[in-house]
Short mmCIF file of C-alpha atoms in Angstrom, two decimals:
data_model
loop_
_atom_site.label_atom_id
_atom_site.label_comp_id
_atom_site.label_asym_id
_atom_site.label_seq_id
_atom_site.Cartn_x
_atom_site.Cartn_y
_atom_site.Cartn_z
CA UNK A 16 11.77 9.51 -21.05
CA UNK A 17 7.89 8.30 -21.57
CA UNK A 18 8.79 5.29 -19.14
CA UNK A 19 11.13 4.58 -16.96
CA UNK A 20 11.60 1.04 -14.45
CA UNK A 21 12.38 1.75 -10.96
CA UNK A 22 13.06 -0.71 -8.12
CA UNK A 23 10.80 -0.66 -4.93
CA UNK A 24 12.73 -0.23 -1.98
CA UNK A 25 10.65 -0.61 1.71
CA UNK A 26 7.15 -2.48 2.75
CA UNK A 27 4.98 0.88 3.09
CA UNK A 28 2.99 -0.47 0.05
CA UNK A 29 2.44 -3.95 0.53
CA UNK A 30 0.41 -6.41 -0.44
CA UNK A 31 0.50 -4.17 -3.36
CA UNK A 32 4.36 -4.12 -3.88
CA UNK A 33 6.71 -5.68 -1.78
CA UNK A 34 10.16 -4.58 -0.76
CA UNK A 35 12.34 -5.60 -4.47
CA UNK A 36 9.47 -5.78 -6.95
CA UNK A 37 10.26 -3.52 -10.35
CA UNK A 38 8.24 -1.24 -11.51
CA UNK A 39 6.94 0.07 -14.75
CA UNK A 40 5.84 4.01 -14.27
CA UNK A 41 4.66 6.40 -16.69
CA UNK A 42 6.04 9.86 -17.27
CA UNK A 43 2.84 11.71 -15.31
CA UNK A 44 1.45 14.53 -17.37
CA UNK A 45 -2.50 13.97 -17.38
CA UNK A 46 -4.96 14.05 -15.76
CA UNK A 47 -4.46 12.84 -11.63
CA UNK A 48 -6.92 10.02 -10.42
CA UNK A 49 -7.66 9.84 -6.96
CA UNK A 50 -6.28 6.25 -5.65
CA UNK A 51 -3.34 5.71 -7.81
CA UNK A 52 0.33 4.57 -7.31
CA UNK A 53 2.55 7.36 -8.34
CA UNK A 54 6.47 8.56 -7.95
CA UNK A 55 6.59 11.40 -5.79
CA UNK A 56 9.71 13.19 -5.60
CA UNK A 57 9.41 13.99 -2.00
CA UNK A 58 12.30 17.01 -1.02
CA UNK A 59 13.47 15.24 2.69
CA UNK A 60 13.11 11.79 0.98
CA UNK A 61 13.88 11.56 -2.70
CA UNK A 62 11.56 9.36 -4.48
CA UNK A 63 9.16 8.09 -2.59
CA UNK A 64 6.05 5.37 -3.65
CA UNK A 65 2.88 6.00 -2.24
CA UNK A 66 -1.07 5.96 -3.08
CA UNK A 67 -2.44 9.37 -3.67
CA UNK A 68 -5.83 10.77 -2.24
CA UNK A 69 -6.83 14.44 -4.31
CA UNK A 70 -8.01 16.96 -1.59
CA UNK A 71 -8.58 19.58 -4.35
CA UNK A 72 -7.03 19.98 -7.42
CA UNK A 73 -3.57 21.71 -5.92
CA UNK A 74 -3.23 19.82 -3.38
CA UNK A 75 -2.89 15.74 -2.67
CA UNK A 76 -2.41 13.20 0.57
CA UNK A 77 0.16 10.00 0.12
CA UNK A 78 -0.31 7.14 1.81
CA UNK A 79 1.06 3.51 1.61
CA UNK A 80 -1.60 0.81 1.41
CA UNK A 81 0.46 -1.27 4.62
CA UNK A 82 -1.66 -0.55 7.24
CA UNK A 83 1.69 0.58 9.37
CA UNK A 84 2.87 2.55 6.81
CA UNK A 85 3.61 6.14 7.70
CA UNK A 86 0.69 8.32 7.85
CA UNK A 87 -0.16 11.21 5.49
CA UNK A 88 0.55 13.45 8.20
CA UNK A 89 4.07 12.38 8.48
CA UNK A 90 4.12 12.82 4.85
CA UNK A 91 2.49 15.71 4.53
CA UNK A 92 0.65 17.26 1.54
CA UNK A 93 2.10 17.16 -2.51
CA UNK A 94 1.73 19.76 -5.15
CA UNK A 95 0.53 18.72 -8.45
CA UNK A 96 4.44 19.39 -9.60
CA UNK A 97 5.98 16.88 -7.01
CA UNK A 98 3.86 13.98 -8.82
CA UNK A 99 6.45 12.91 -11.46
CA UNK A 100 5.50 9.26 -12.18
CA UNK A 101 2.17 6.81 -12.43
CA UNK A 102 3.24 3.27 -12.01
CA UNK A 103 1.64 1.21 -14.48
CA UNK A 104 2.83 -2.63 -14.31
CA UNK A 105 4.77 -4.40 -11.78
CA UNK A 106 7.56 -6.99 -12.16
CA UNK A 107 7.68 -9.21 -8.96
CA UNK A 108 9.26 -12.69 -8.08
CA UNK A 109 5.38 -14.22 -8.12
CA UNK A 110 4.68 -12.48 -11.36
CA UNK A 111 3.59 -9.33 -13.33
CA UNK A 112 0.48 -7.74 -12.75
CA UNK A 113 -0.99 -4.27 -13.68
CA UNK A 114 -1.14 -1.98 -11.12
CA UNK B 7 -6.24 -43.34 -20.50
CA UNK B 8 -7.91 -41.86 -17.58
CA UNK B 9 -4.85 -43.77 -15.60
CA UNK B 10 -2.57 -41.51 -18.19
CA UNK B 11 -4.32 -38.17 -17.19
CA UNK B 12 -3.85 -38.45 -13.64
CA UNK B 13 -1.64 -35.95 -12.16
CA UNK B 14 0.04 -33.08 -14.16
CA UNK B 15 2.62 -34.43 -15.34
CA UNK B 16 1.16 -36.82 -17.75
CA UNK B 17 -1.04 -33.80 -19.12
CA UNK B 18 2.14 -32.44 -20.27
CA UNK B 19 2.90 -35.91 -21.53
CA UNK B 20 -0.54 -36.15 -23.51
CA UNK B 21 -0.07 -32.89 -24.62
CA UNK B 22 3.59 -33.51 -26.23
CA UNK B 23 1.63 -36.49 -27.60
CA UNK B 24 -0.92 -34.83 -29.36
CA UNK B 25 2.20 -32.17 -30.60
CA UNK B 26 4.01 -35.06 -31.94
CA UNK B 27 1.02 -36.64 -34.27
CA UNK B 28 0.67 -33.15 -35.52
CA UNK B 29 4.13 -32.91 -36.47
CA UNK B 30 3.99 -36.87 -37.81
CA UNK B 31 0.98 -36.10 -40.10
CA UNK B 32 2.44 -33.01 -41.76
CA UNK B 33 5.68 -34.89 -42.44
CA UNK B 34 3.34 -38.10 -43.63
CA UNK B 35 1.69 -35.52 -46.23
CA UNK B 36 4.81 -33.84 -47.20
CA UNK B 37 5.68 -37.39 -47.89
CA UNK B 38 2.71 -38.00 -50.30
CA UNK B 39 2.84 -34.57 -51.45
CA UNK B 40 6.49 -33.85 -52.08
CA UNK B 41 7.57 -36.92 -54.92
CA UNK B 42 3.98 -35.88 -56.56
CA UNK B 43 5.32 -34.00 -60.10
CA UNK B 44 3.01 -31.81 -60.13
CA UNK B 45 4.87 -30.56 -56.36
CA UNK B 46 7.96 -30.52 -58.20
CA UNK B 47 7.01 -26.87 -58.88
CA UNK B 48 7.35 -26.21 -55.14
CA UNK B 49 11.29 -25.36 -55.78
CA UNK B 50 11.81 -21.95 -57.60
CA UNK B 51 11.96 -21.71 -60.94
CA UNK B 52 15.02 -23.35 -62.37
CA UNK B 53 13.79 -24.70 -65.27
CA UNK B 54 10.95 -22.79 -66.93
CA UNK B 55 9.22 -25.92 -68.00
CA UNK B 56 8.35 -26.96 -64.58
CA UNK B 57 6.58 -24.07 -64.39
CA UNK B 58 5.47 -21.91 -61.21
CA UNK B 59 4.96 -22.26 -57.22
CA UNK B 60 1.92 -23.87 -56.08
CA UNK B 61 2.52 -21.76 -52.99
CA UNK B 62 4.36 -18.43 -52.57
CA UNK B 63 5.97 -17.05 -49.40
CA UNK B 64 3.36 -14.18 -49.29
CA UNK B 65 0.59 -16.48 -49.78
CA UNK B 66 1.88 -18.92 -46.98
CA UNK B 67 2.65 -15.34 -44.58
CA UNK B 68 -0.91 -14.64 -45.92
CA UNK B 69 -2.65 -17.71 -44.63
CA UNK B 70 -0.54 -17.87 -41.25
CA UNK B 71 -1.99 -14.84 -40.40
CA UNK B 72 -5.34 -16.38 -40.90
CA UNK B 73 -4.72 -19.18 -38.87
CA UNK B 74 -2.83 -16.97 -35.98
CA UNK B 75 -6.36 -14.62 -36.25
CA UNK B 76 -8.59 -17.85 -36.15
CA UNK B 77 -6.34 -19.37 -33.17
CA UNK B 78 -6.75 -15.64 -31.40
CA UNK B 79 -10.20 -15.71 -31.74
CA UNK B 80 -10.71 -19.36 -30.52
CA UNK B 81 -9.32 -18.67 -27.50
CA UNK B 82 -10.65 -15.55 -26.49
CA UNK B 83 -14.18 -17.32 -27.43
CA UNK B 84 -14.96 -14.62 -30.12
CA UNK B 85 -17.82 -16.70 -31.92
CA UNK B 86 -18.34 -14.06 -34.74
CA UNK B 87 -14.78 -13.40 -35.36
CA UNK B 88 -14.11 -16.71 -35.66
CA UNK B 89 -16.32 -17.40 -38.38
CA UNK B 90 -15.59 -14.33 -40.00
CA UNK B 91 -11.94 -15.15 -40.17
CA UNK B 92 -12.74 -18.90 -41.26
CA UNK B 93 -15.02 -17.73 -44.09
CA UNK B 94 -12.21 -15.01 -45.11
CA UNK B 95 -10.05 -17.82 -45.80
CA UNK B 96 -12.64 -19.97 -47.70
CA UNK B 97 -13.27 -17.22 -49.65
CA UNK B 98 -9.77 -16.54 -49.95
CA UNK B 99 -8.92 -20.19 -50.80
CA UNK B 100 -11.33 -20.95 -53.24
CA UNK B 101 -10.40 -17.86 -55.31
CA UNK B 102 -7.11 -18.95 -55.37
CA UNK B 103 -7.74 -22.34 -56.02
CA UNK B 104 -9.81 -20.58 -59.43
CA UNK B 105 -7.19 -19.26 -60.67
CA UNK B 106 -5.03 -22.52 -60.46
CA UNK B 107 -7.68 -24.44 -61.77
CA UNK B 108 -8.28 -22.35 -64.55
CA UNK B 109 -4.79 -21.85 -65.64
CA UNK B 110 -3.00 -25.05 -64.44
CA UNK B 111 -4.41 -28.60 -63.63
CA UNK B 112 -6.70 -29.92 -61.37
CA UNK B 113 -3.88 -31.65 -59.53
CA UNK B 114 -2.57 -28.12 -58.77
CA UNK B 115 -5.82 -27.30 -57.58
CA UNK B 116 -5.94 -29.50 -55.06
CA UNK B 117 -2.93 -29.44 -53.71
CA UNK B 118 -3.03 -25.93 -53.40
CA UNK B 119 -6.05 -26.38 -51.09
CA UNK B 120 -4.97 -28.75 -49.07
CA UNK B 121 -1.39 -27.00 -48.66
CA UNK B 122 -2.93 -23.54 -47.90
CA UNK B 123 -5.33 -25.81 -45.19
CA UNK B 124 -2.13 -27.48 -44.13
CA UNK B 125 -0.45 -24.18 -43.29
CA UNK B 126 -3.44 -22.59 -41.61
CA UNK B 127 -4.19 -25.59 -39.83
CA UNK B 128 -0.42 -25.59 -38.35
CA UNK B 129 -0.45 -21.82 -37.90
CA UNK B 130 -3.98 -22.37 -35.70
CA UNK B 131 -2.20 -24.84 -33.52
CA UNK B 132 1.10 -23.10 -32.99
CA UNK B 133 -1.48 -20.38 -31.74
CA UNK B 134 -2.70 -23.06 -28.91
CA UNK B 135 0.61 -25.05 -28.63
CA UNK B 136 2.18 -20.90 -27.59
CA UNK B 137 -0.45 -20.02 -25.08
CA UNK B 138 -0.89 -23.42 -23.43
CA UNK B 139 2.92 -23.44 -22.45
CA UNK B 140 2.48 -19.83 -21.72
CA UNK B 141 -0.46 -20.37 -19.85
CA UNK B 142 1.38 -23.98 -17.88
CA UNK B 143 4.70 -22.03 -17.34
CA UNK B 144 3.38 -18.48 -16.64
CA UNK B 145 5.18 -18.50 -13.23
CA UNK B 146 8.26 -19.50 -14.64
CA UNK B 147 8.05 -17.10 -16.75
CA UNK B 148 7.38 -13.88 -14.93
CA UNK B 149 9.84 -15.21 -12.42
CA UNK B 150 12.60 -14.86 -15.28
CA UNK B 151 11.31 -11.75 -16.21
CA UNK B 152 11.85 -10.64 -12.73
CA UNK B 153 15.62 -12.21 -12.85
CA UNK B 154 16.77 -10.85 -16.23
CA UNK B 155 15.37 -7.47 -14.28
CA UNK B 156 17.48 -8.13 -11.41
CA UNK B 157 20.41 -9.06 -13.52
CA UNK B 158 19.98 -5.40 -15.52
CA UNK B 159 19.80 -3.69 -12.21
CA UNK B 160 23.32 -4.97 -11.30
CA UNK B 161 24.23 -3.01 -14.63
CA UNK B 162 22.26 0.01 -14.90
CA UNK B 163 20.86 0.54 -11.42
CA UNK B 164 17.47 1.14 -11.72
CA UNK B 165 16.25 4.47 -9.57
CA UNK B 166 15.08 3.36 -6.00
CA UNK B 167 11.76 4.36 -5.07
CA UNK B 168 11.23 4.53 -1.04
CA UNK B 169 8.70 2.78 0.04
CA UNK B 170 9.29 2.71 3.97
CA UNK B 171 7.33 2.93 6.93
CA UNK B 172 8.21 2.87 10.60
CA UNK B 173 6.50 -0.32 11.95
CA UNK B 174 4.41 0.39 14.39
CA UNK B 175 4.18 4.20 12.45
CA UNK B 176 2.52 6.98 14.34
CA UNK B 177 3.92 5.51 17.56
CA UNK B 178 6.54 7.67 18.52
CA UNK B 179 7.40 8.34 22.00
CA UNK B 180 10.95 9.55 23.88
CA UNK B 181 10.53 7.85 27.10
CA UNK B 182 12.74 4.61 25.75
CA UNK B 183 15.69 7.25 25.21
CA UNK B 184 14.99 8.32 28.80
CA UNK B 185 14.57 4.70 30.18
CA UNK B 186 18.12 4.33 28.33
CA UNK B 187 19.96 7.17 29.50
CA UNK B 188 18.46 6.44 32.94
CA UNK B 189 19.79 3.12 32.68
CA UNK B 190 23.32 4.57 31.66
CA UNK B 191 23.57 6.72 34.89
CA UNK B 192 22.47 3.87 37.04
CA UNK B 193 25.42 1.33 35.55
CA UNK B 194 27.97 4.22 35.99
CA UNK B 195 26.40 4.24 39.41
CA UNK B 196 27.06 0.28 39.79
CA UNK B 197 30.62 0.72 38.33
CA UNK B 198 31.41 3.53 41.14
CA UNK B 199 30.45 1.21 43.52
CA UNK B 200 32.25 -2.19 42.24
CA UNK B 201 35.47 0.35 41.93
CA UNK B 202 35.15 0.86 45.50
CA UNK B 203 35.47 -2.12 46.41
CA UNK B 204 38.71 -3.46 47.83
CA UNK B 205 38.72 -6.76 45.96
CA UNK B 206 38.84 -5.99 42.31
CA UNK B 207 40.78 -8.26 41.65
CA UNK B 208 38.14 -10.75 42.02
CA UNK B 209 36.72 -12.19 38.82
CA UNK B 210 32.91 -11.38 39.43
CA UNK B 211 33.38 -7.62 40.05
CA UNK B 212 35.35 -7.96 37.03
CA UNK B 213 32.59 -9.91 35.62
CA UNK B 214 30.00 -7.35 36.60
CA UNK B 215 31.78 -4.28 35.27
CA UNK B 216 32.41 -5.53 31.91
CA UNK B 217 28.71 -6.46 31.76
CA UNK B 218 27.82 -2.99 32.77
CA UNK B 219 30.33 -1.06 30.10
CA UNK B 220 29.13 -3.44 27.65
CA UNK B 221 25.39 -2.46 28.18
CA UNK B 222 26.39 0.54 29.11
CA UNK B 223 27.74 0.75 25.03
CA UNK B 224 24.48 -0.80 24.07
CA UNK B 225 21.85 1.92 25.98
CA UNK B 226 24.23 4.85 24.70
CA UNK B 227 23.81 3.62 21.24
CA UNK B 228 20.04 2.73 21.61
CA UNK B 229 19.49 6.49 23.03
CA UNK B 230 20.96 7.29 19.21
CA UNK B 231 18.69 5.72 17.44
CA UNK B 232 15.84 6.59 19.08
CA UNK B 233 16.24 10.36 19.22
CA UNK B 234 17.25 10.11 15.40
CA UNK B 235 14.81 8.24 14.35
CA UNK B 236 12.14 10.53 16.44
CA UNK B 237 13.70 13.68 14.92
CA UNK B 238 14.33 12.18 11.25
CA UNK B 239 10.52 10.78 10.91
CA UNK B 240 8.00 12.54 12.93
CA UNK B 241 10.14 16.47 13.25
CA UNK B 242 8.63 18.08 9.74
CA UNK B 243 9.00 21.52 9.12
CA UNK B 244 5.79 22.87 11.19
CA UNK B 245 7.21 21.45 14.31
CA UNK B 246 10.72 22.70 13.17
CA UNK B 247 9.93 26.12 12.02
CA UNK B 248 7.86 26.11 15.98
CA UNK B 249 10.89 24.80 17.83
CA UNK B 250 14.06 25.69 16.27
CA UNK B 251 16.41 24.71 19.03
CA UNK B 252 15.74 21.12 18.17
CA UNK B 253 18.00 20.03 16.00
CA UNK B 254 21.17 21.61 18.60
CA UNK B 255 19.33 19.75 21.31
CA UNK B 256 19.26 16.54 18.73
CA UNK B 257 23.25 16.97 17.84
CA UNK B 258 23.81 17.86 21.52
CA UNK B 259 22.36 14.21 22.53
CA UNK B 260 24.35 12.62 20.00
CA UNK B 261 27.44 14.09 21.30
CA UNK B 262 26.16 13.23 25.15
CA UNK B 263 25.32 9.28 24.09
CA UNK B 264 29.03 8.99 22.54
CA UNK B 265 30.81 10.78 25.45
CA UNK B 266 28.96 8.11 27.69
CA UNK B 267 30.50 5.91 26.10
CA UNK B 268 33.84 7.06 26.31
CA UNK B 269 34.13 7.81 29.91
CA UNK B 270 32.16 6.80 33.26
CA UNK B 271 31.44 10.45 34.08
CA UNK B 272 27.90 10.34 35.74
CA UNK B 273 27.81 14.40 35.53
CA UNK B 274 27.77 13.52 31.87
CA UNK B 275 25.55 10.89 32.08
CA UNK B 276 22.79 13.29 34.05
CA UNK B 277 23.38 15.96 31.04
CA UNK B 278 22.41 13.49 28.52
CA UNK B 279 18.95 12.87 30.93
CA UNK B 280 18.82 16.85 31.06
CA UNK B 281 18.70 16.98 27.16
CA UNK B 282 16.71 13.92 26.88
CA UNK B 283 14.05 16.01 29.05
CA UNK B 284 14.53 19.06 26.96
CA UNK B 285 13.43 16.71 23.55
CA UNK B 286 10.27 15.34 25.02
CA UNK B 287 9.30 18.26 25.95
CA UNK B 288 9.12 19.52 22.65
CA UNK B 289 8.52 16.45 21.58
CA UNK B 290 4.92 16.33 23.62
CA UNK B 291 4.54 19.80 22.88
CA UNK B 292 4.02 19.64 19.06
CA UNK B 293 1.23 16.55 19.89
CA UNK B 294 -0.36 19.92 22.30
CA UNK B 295 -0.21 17.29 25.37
CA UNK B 296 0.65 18.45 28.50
CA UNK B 297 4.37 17.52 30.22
CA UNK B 298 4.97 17.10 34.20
CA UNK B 299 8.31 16.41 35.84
CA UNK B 300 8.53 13.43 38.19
CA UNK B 301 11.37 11.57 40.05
CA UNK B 302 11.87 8.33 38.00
CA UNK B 303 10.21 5.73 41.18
CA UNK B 304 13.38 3.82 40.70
CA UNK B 305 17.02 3.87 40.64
CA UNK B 306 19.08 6.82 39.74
CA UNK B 307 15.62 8.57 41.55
CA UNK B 308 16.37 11.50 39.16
CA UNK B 309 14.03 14.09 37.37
CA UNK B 310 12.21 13.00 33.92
CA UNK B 311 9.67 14.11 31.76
CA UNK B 312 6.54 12.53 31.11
CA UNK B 313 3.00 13.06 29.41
CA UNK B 314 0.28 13.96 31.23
CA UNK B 315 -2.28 11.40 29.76
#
């Protein structure tokens, strides 16, 4: 499926989502920008929703834009195969915005 | 007037206003237009002596499109498109218009134009009427976005994306779960001593050991979540792979904390401590900072480990 809508669950990411919004994420086969929201589907933790940093082109940082938000350390570091979605739009109770 | 426009409210009265003379004028010319023989042609052919339709249904789709491109470009503020779209439908008028006038009446003719200006007019200003209530109700509107979302969730269960942090995150530190299972050995230390006592029966000591064995249940359970959360968010596989007896030393606790709970055994109480000591120490030893052992400087007075910061 090109899209899909999942539900944010958690405050890592706020003010950017909060803990309930809905969001609209893209199936992720392009081209990865440094400093986007994207679905990570983390092995200890399922999908997780985090901001990505590109260290080189194998390897990438997440982090949650809440300033006590796990670190990337606790994270630790993706493979370009673990990114599975890029959120596009969000769905929240004050509105929809693109993301 | 400017006592009309004064709050909100009777903007959206003004604006229903203006709405309803827009809808009063189109009926008034329907009215002129309509009984006019020449309109009678308006209804599909039953009779071929009343000959065609001044207006089709794919001229009026034709010139509603105009008017929804004219209204687009109005409010975007697209100067040139505007004009271009206005002149489109001159052009587009007039040629029709031609044709009517050169194969019907004039009548025809005009009515033509000013029914093809009627519907473009109306098309332009459904354009503004839509985005103004989008534009006033915008909040109400991505709110019931948001609930028809919620109510589809209930149904199909969207996919939950984790978005959780530990608040304050990086902080992690055992000495709480030692504080706690210190505290557990000193109230098993308090209940020894109220069961000494000869006069049990006496409501306070009752009072003070059900105060203890509830907080007693409260520090075991704290000790839990502490370790767990310690060993489910911070352990990763480096520090696993490095230390490998942590997760027995991790179930070990758990066991410990509910067996505290269970019985007033200090021995077990002091082997909870023991593993406690054995977790922090690998616990400091992953962060590379050095670990000393010390007698806690109050009450049980028994061995702990700390960071040496």
């Amino acid at each position: 499926m090109l899209f899909r809508i999942f539900r944010v669950s958690g405050d890592s990411m706020l003010p950017t989502l909060a803990d309930g919004d809905f969001v609209l994420a893209k199936k992720l086969n392009e081209n990865y920008l440094d400093g986007n929201v994207v679905i990570i589907n983390d092995t200890a933790h399922g999908f997780i929703i985090k901001r990505i940093k590109e260290l080189n082109k194998k390897e990438f940082a997440a982090y949650g834009d809440n300033k006590d938000s796990n670190s990337d350390q606790c994270f630790g570091l993706y493979t370009p195969e673990d990114l599975k979605f890029i959120v596009k739009w969000k769905v929240g109770f004050r509105g929809i915005s693109k993301i | 007037m400017t006592r009309i426009i004064d709050n909100k409210y009777d903007y959206q009265v003004l604006h229903m206003l203006k709405l309803s003379s827009y809808i009063f004028y189109s009926i008034i010319l329907s009215i002129i237009i309509y009984p006019n023989s020449a309109l009678s042609h308006l209804a599909p052919l039953v009779e071929p002596e009343y000959g065609q339709q001044i207006i089709s249904l794919s001229l009026i789709i034709i010139l509603s499109g105009f008017g929804f491109c004219a209204g687009i470009c109005m409010l975007y503020m697209l100067k040139k498109s505007a004009y271009l779209v206005n002149l489109l439908l001159f052009s587009f008028i007039l040629f029709e218009s031609y044709h009517h006038l050169r194969n019907e009446s004039l009548l025809l003719h005009i009515e033509f134009i000013t029914l093809s200006l009627l519907f473009f007019l109306l098309t332009w200003q459904f354009v503004y009427f839509l985005s103004r209530l989008i534009l006033n109700n915008r909040l109400i509107l991505s709110k019931f976005f948001y609930v028809i979302l919620e109510k589809l969730d209930i149904f199909f269960a969207f996919t939950k994306v984790k978005a959780h942090c530990d608040i304050p995150c990086k902080i992690y530190d055992p000495h709480i779960a030692i504080v706690s299972a210190l505290t557990i050995v000193r109230l098993i230390d308090i209940i020894e001593e109220t069961k000494k006592n000869n006069n049990i029966d006496d409501l306070n000591l009752q009072n003070t050991l059900i105060r203890c064995v509830e907080r007693k249940e409260f520090e075991s359970e704290k000790v839990k979540a502490e370790i767990r959360v310690i060993w489910g968010d911070y352990f990763k596989d480096v520090q696993l792979e490095a230390y490998p007896d942590t997760h027995n030393i991790v179930h070990c606790i758990m066991m410990l904390s509910s067996k505290t709970k269970q019985t007033i055994d200090r021995k077990v109480a002091l082997e909870l401590v023991d593993e406690i000591n054995k977790f922090a120490s690998i616990f400091w030893s992953t962060k590379d900072v050095e670990t000393e052992k010390v007698i806690s400087p109050y009450p049980p007075s028994i061995e702990i480990i700390r960071p040496k910061l």
